[in-house]
mmCIF file of C-alpha atoms in Angstrom:
data_model
loop_
_atom_site.group_PDB
_atom_site.id
_atom_site.type_symbol
_atom_site.label_atom_id
_atom_site.label_comp_id
_atom_site.label_asym_id
_atom_site.label_seq_id
_atom_site.Cartn_x
_atom_site.Cartn_y
_atom_site.Cartn_z
ATOM 1 C CA MET A 1327 7.232 34.032 65.761
ATOM 2 C CA LEU A 1328 7.389 32.896 61.962
ATOM 3 C CA LYS A 1329 10.762 31.604 61.036
ATOM 4 C CA VAL A 1330 11.950 30.413 57.600
ATOM 5 C CA GLY A 1331 14.798 28.141 56.411
ATOM 6 C CA VAL A 1332 15.578 26.668 52.935
ATOM 7 C CA SER A 1333 16.125 23.245 51.609
ATOM 8 C CA SER A 1334 19.797 22.602 50.246
ATOM 9 C CA GLY A 1335 18.057 21.075 47.282
ATOM 10 C CA LEU A 1336 17.480 24.537 45.910
ATOM 11 C CA VAL A 1337 21.152 24.808 45.241
ATOM 12 C CA ARG A 1338 21.882 21.168 44.434
ATOM 13 C CA THR A 1339 24.061 21.876 41.518
ATOM 14 C CA PHE A 1340 26.681 23.311 43.971
ATOM 15 C CA SER A 1341 28.950 21.339 46.175
ATOM 16 C CA PHE A 1342 27.732 21.119 49.919
ATOM 17 C CA GLU A 1343 30.222 23.574 51.144
ATOM 18 C CA LYS A 1344 29.452 26.202 48.394
ATOM 19 C CA ALA A 1345 25.747 25.566 48.940
ATOM 20 C CA VAL A 1346 26.034 26.470 52.644
ATOM 21 C CA ASP A 1347 28.010 29.481 51.708
ATOM 22 C CA ILE A 1348 25.571 30.821 49.091
ATOM 23 C CA ILE A 1349 22.548 30.095 51.509
ATOM 24 C CA ALA A 1350 24.227 31.974 54.383
ATOM 25 C CA GLN A 1351 25.184 34.918 52.162
ATOM 26 C CA THR A 1352 21.603 35.153 50.813
ATOM 27 C CA GLY A 1353 20.513 35.826 54.454
ATOM 28 C CA TYR A 1354 19.105 32.380 55.637
ATOM 29 C CA ARG A 1355 20.055 30.962 59.166
ATOM 30 C CA ASP A 1356 18.311 27.732 58.902
ATOM 31 C CA MET A 1357 18.522 25.004 56.367
ATOM 32 C CA GLU A 1358 17.469 21.555 55.651
ATOM 33 C CA ILE A 1359 20.364 19.314 54.380
ATOM 34 C CA TRP A 1360 19.529 16.494 51.938
ATOM 35 C CA MET A 1361 21.601 13.498 52.712
ATOM 36 C CA GLU A 1362 22.720 12.871 49.206
ATOM 37 C CA HIS A 1363 23.842 16.531 48.934
ATOM 38 C CA LEU A 1364 26.052 15.973 52.062
ATOM 39 C CA GLU A 1365 27.705 13.083 50.227
ATOM 40 C CA SER A 1366 29.707 15.765 48.286
ATOM 41 C CA CYS A 1367 30.906 17.278 51.560
ATOM 42 C CA LYS A 1368 34.746 16.488 52.059
ATOM 43 C CA LEU A 1369 34.592 17.687 55.651
ATOM 44 C CA SER A 1370 35.060 15.406 58.574
ATOM 45 C CA ASN A 1371 32.401 15.240 61.222
ATOM 46 C CA GLN A 1372 34.085 17.808 63.357
ATOM 47 C CA GLY A 1373 34.989 19.822 60.335
ATOM 48 C CA PHE A 1374 31.226 19.853 59.345
ATOM 49 C CA LEU A 1375 30.282 21.108 62.761
ATOM 50 C CA ASP A 1376 32.921 23.760 62.677
ATOM 51 C CA TYR A 1377 31.677 24.911 59.124
ATOM 52 C CA MET A 1378 28.181 25.156 60.170
ATOM 53 C CA ARG A 1379 29.070 27.138 63.250
ATOM 54 C CA ARG A 1380 31.089 29.566 61.052
ATOM 55 C CA PHE A 1381 27.869 30.502 59.453
ATOM 56 C CA ASN A 1382 25.723 30.396 62.665
ATOM 57 C CA MET A 1383 23.500 28.002 60.707
ATOM 58 C CA GLU A 1384 20.777 25.953 62.179
ATOM 59 C CA TYR A 1385 20.020 22.771 60.382
ATOM 60 C CA ARG A 1386 18.071 19.576 60.061
ATOM 61 C CA PHE A 1387 18.292 16.595 57.561
ATOM 62 C CA HIS A 1388 16.266 15.078 54.876
ATOM 63 C CA SER A 1389 16.667 11.270 54.137
ATOM 64 C CA ASN A 1390 17.970 10.214 50.708
ATOM 65 C CA VAL A 1391 15.142 9.134 48.657
ATOM 66 C CA CYS A 1392 16.928 8.168 45.441
ATOM 67 C CA ASP A 1393 15.809 4.530 44.341
ATOM 68 C CA THR A 1394 14.666 3.595 47.891
ATOM 69 C CA ASN A 1395 11.275 2.449 49.117
ATOM 70 C CA LEU A 1396 10.450 1.439 52.753
ATOM 71 C CA THR A 1397 7.481 -0.784 51.426
ATOM 72 C CA SER A 1398 8.938 -2.254 48.300
ATOM 73 C CA LYS A 1399 7.599 -5.639 47.409
ATOM 74 C CA ASN A 1400 11.126 -6.659 46.716
ATOM 75 C CA PRO A 1401 12.521 -7.669 50.144
ATOM 76 C CA GLY A 1402 16.012 -6.756 49.317
ATOM 77 C CA ILE A 1403 15.100 -3.230 48.260
ATOM 78 C CA ARG A 1404 12.852 -2.883 51.402
ATOM 79 C CA ALA A 1405 15.616 -4.023 53.724
ATOM 80 C CA GLU A 1406 18.156 -1.860 52.288
ATOM 81 C CA SER A 1407 15.875 1.242 52.287
ATOM 82 C CA VAL A 1408 15.202 0.617 56.022
ATOM 83 C CA ARG A 1409 19.019 0.169 56.638
ATOM 84 C CA GLN A 1410 19.764 3.469 55.000
ATOM 85 C CA VAL A 1411 17.338 5.411 57.111
ATOM 86 C CA LEU A 1412 18.666 3.743 60.225
ATOM 87 C CA ASN A 1413 22.220 4.713 59.175
ATOM 88 C CA GLU A 1414 20.969 8.250 58.510
ATOM 89 C CA ILE A 1415 19.614 8.519 61.937
ATOM 90 C CA GLU A 1416 23.012 7.674 63.349
ATOM 91 C CA LYS A 1417 24.713 10.217 60.931
ATOM 92 C CA ALA A 1418 22.350 12.846 61.884
ATOM 93 C CA ALA A 1419 23.080 12.298 65.571
ATOM 94 C CA MET A 1420 26.777 12.364 65.036
ATOM 95 C CA LEU A 1421 26.372 15.649 63.164
ATOM 96 C CA GLY A 1422 24.310 17.396 65.593
ATOM 97 C CA GLY A 1423 21.103 17.333 63.649
ATOM 98 C CA ARG A 1424 17.749 16.952 65.717
ATOM 99 C CA ILE A 1425 15.330 16.346 62.965
ATOM 100 C CA LEU A 1426 15.463 13.808 60.008
ATOM 101 C CA THR A 1427 12.661 13.976 57.505
ATOM 102 C CA VAL A 1428 11.796 10.578 55.881
ATOM 103 C CA HIS A 1429 9.461 9.680 52.976
ATOM 104 C CA PRO A 1430 6.920 6.949 53.712
ATOM 105 C CA GLY A 1431 6.954 3.755 51.728
ATOM 106 C CA ARG A 1432 4.979 3.607 48.415
ATOM 107 C CA MET A 1433 3.410 0.851 46.341
ATOM 108 C CA SER A 1434 5.598 -0.814 43.985
ATOM 109 C CA SER A 1435 3.200 -0.580 41.055
ATOM 110 C CA SER A 1436 0.424 1.739 40.107
ATOM 111 C CA LYS A 1437 -1.657 -1.338 39.794
ATOM 112 C CA ASP A 1438 -1.077 -2.414 43.444
ATOM 113 C CA ILE A 1439 -3.868 -1.921 46.170
ATOM 114 C CA ALA A 1440 -2.650 0.189 49.038
ATOM 115 C CA GLU A 1441 -4.068 -1.998 51.821
ATOM 116 C CA GLU A 1442 -1.565 -4.571 50.969
ATOM 117 C CA PHE A 1443 1.265 -2.249 52.025
ATOM 118 C CA TRP A 1444 0.187 -0.807 55.345
ATOM 119 C CA ASP A 1445 1.740 -3.608 57.402
ATOM 120 C CA MET A 1446 5.026 -3.041 55.919
ATOM 121 C CA GLN A 1447 4.694 0.674 56.424
ATOM 122 C CA PHE A 1448 3.964 0.002 60.226
ATOM 123 C CA GLU A 1449 6.810 -2.347 60.558
ATOM 124 C CA ALA A 1450 9.327 0.047 58.902
ATOM 125 C CA PHE A 1451 8.427 2.889 60.994
ATOM 126 C CA ASP A 1452 8.317 0.911 64.163
ATOM 127 C CA LEU A 1453 12.066 0.001 63.572
ATOM 128 C CA ILE A 1454 12.980 3.479 62.650
ATOM 129 C CA ALA A 1455 11.136 5.090 65.588
ATOM 130 C CA LYS A 1456 12.828 2.722 68.037
ATOM 131 C CA HIS A 1457 16.325 3.590 66.409
ATOM 132 C CA ALA A 1458 15.526 7.395 66.414
ATOM 133 C CA GLN A 1459 14.684 7.312 70.082
ATOM 134 C CA LYS A 1460 17.846 5.408 70.990
ATOM 135 C CA PHE A 1461 19.952 8.117 69.109
ATOM 136 C CA GLY A 1462 17.911 11.226 70.223
ATOM 137 C CA ILE A 1463 16.543 12.148 66.720
ATOM 138 C CA LEU A 1464 13.094 13.268 65.790
ATOM 139 C CA VAL A 1465 11.940 11.632 62.508
ATOM 140 C CA GLY A 1466 9.606 13.615 60.559
ATOM 141 C CA ILE A 1467 7.379 11.563 58.328
ATOM 142 C CA GLU A 1468 6.379 13.568 55.262
ATOM 143 C CA ASN A 1469 2.810 13.586 53.807
ATOM 144 C CA MET A 1470 3.207 12.852 50.100
ATOM 145 C CA GLU A 1471 1.809 14.515 47.056
ATOM 146 C CA LEU A 1472 -0.828 13.014 44.669
ATOM 147 C CA ARG A 1473 1.132 10.921 42.231
ATOM 148 C CA PRO A 1474 1.106 7.195 41.167
ATOM 149 C CA LYS A 1475 1.970 4.636 43.881
ATOM 150 C CA GLU A 1476 1.810 7.068 46.919
ATOM 151 C CA PHE A 1477 -0.670 5.963 49.591
ATOM 152 C CA VAL A 1478 0.181 8.280 52.597
ATOM 153 C CA LEU A 1479 -1.344 11.407 51.406
ATOM 154 C CA THR A 1480 -4.398 12.857 53.504
ATOM 155 C CA SER A 1481 -4.840 13.561 57.134
ATOM 156 C CA SER A 1482 -6.630 10.259 57.499
ATOM 157 C CA HIS A 1483 -3.643 8.283 56.053
ATOM 158 C CA ILE A 1484 -1.286 10.185 58.508
ATOM 159 C CA ASN A 1485 -3.623 9.513 61.431
ATOM 160 C CA LYS A 1486 -3.799 5.811 60.543
ATOM 161 C CA LEU A 1487 -0.031 5.601 60.319
ATOM 162 C CA PHE A 1488 0.424 7.456 63.748
ATOM 163 C CA ALA A 1489 -2.177 5.385 65.426
ATOM 164 C CA SER A 1490 0.304 2.593 65.262
ATOM 165 C CA LEU A 1491 3.421 4.582 66.571
ATOM 166 C CA SER A 1492 3.513 5.277 70.305
ATOM 167 C CA TYR A 1493 6.920 6.897 70.279
ATOM 168 C CA PRO A 1494 7.850 10.496 70.911
ATOM 169 C CA SER A 1495 10.624 10.149 68.345
ATOM 170 C CA VAL A 1496 8.363 10.455 65.446
ATOM 171 C CA GLY A 1497 6.226 13.251 64.142
ATOM 172 C CA LEU A 1498 4.928 14.746 60.921
ATOM 173 C CA THR A 1499 6.942 16.756 58.513
ATOM 174 C CA PHE A 1500 4.006 18.780 56.995
ATOM 175 C CA ASP A 1501 4.508 19.552 53.327
ATOM 176 C CA ILE A 1502 2.057 22.365 52.425
ATOM 177 C CA ALA A 1503 2.230 21.853 48.577
ATOM 178 C CA HIS A 1504 1.980 18.133 48.886
ATOM 179 C CA CYS A 1505 -1.163 18.699 50.952
ATOM 180 C CA MET A 1506 -2.677 21.084 48.632
ATOM 181 C CA SER A 1507 -2.713 18.367 46.028
ATOM 182 C CA VAL A 1508 -5.090 16.187 47.906
ATOM 183 C CA GLU A 1509 -6.585 18.077 50.648
ATOM 184 C CA GLU A 1510 -7.199 21.713 51.675
ATOM 185 C CA PRO A 1511 -4.425 22.602 54.159
ATOM 186 C CA LEU A 1512 -6.647 23.918 56.938
ATOM 187 C CA ALA A 1513 -8.986 21.040 56.695
ATOM 188 C CA PHE A 1514 -5.810 18.761 56.868
ATOM 189 C CA LEU A 1515 -4.490 20.499 59.885
ATOM 190 C CA ASN A 1516 -7.823 20.541 61.619
ATOM 191 C CA ARG A 1517 -8.237 16.808 61.318
ATOM 192 C CA LEU A 1518 -4.605 15.849 61.967
ATOM 193 C CA ASN A 1519 -3.811 13.902 65.082
ATOM 194 C CA ALA A 1520 -0.050 13.836 65.092
ATOM 195 C CA PRO A 1521 2.643 16.181 66.170
ATOM 196 C CA ILE A 1522 4.327 18.499 63.442
ATOM 197 C CA VAL A 1523 8.047 18.492 63.838
ATOM 198 C CA ASN A 1524 8.962 20.071 60.589
ATOM 199 C CA VAL A 1525 7.245 22.069 57.723
ATOM 200 C CA HIS A 1526 8.048 22.228 53.973
ATOM 201 C CA MET A 1527 6.697 25.356 52.174
ATOM 202 C CA SER A 1528 6.287 26.003 48.566
ATOM 203 C CA GLN A 1529 3.489 27.079 46.148
ATOM 204 C CA TYR A 1530 1.143 24.802 44.265
ATOM 205 C CA ALA A 1531 -0.984 25.292 41.025
ATOM 206 C CA GLN A 1532 -3.054 22.477 39.513
ATOM 207 C CA GLY A 1533 -0.564 19.684 39.573
ATOM 208 C CA LEU A 1534 2.419 21.800 39.504
ATOM 209 C CA MET A 1535 4.515 21.020 42.595
ATOM 210 C CA HIS A 1536 7.182 23.008 44.494
ATOM 211 C CA LEU A 1537 6.628 26.306 42.730
ATOM 212 C CA PRO A 1538 8.753 29.185 44.268
ATOM 213 C CA MET A 1539 6.844 31.224 46.776
ATOM 214 C CA TYR A 1540 6.837 34.210 44.506
ATOM 215 C CA SER A 1541 5.142 32.158 41.626
ATOM 216 C CA GLU A 1542 2.129 33.949 40.212
ATOM 217 C CA LYS A 1543 0.557 30.609 39.497
ATOM 218 C CA GLY A 1544 0.497 29.571 43.113
ATOM 219 C CA ILE A 1545 -2.953 29.150 44.665
ATOM 220 C CA ILE A 1546 -2.337 28.511 48.331
ATOM 221 C CA ASP A 1547 -3.166 31.279 50.827
ATOM 222 C CA MET A 1548 0.134 31.029 52.930
ATOM 223 C CA ILE A 1549 -1.021 33.572 55.374
ATOM 224 C CA GLU A 1550 -4.063 31.685 56.188
ATOM 225 C CA VAL A 1551 -1.963 28.384 56.524
ATOM 226 C CA TRP A 1552 0.727 30.158 58.768
ATOM 227 C CA ARG A 1553 -2.171 31.411 61.074
ATOM 228 C CA ARG A 1554 -3.266 27.972 61.830
ATOM 229 C CA LEU A 1555 0.310 26.559 62.054
ATOM 230 C CA GLU A 1556 1.411 29.075 64.430
ATOM 231 C CA THR A 1557 -0.984 27.479 66.969
ATOM 232 C CA ILE A 1558 0.608 24.051 66.850
ATOM 233 C CA TYR A 1559 4.182 24.473 65.623
ATOM 234 C CA ASP A 1560 7.102 26.885 66.592
ATOM 235 C CA GLY A 1561 9.873 25.715 64.282
ATOM 236 C CA PRO A 1562 11.040 27.065 60.964
ATOM 237 C CA MET A 1563 9.349 26.620 57.638
ATOM 238 C CA ILE A 1564 11.659 25.136 55.009
ATOM 239 C CA ILE A 1565 11.318 26.658 51.569
ATOM 240 C CA GLU A 1566 11.238 24.053 48.780
ATOM 241 C CA GLY A 1567 10.189 26.343 45.920
ATOM 242 C CA PHE A 1568 12.578 25.316 43.076
ATOM 243 C CA ILE A 1569 13.628 26.266 39.651
ATOM 244 C CA ARG A 1570 16.321 24.668 37.642
ATOM 245 C CA ASN A 1571 18.189 27.786 36.500
ATOM 246 C CA ASN A 1572 19.255 30.863 38.362
ATOM 247 C CA GLU A 1573 19.467 29.085 41.792
ATOM 248 C CA VAL A 1574 20.927 31.960 43.740
ATOM 249 C CA GLU A 1575 18.466 34.416 42.298
ATOM 250 C CA ASN A 1576 15.607 31.918 43.315
ATOM 251 C CA LEU A 1577 16.999 31.719 46.870
ATOM 252 C CA THR A 1578 16.809 35.559 47.027
ATOM 253 C CA ARG A 1579 13.427 35.864 45.655
ATOM 254 C CA ASN A 1580 11.938 33.140 47.802
ATOM 255 C CA LEU A 1581 13.255 34.815 51.045
ATOM 256 C CA TYR A 1582 12.186 38.301 49.755
ATOM 257 C CA GLU A 1583 8.519 37.048 49.130
ATOM 258 C CA CYS A 1584 8.470 35.391 52.606
ATOM 259 C CA GLU A 1585 9.560 38.625 54.282
ATOM 260 C CA HIS A 1586 6.803 40.576 52.301
ATOM 261 C CA LEU A 1587 4.242 37.960 53.282
ATOM 262 C CA PHE A 1588 5.431 38.118 56.835
ATOM 263 C CA ARG A 1589 4.852 41.757 56.947
ATOM 264 C CA GLN A 1590 1.306 41.329 55.745
ATOM 265 C CA TYR A 1591 0.720 38.647 58.167
ATOM 266 C CA SER A 1592 1.889 40.698 61.097
ATOM 267 C CA ASN A 1593 -0.460 43.514 59.961
ATOM 268 C CA SER A 1594 -3.595 41.390 59.451
#
């Protein structure tokens, strides 16, 4: 059965508590909480758990990506970036979250060569996977979009990374729009040799990333992607279709569009 959730980043201008309230009132029952959004939360750990139960809200977490890089050439930045992810794993475990999405490391300069960074990528995720296993957390490594310095993009890149990770504590956070910027999603999924533990969903159009699901510019055939995903993944798909204004209206329209497409999918 298809299920939908939403990223707290879509209402990032609100406090965490207010964002949860808005998301629940809109009709969502699953959300992905960005760790930097959680920093605005004044609740204790138990207060957080009670607050989420109040709304009957399922949730997962997304690692803070601001100014961090797991494969930075600067050893201090690299070490701090890994340390933050390890701490977020522990935080997610304390707050009852099962999944933490993490961005892979990237090159430090657009003039760098990707091959110089793979060993650092392997090393970082080996540490992360071991720590996640210890705390009972699933880490979803996200496939990235086509932009300067990223080098974990295609299905072959993902397969290369997972060939070095023999841990049940790691899987893929499959970002549909990111994928569309480098590889047709069905081809990506058919070539993939890694378990999917989370899905990010938004529309894409010729370099325009994370468009709302209702965007007329979007070129992704979501129904075809869902048909393939449903054979290998049974969790929620987290909406990331973002606009900077009218956040509440955007939440509603994204959900309405998904419900409309779900009806089409069920009848196809």
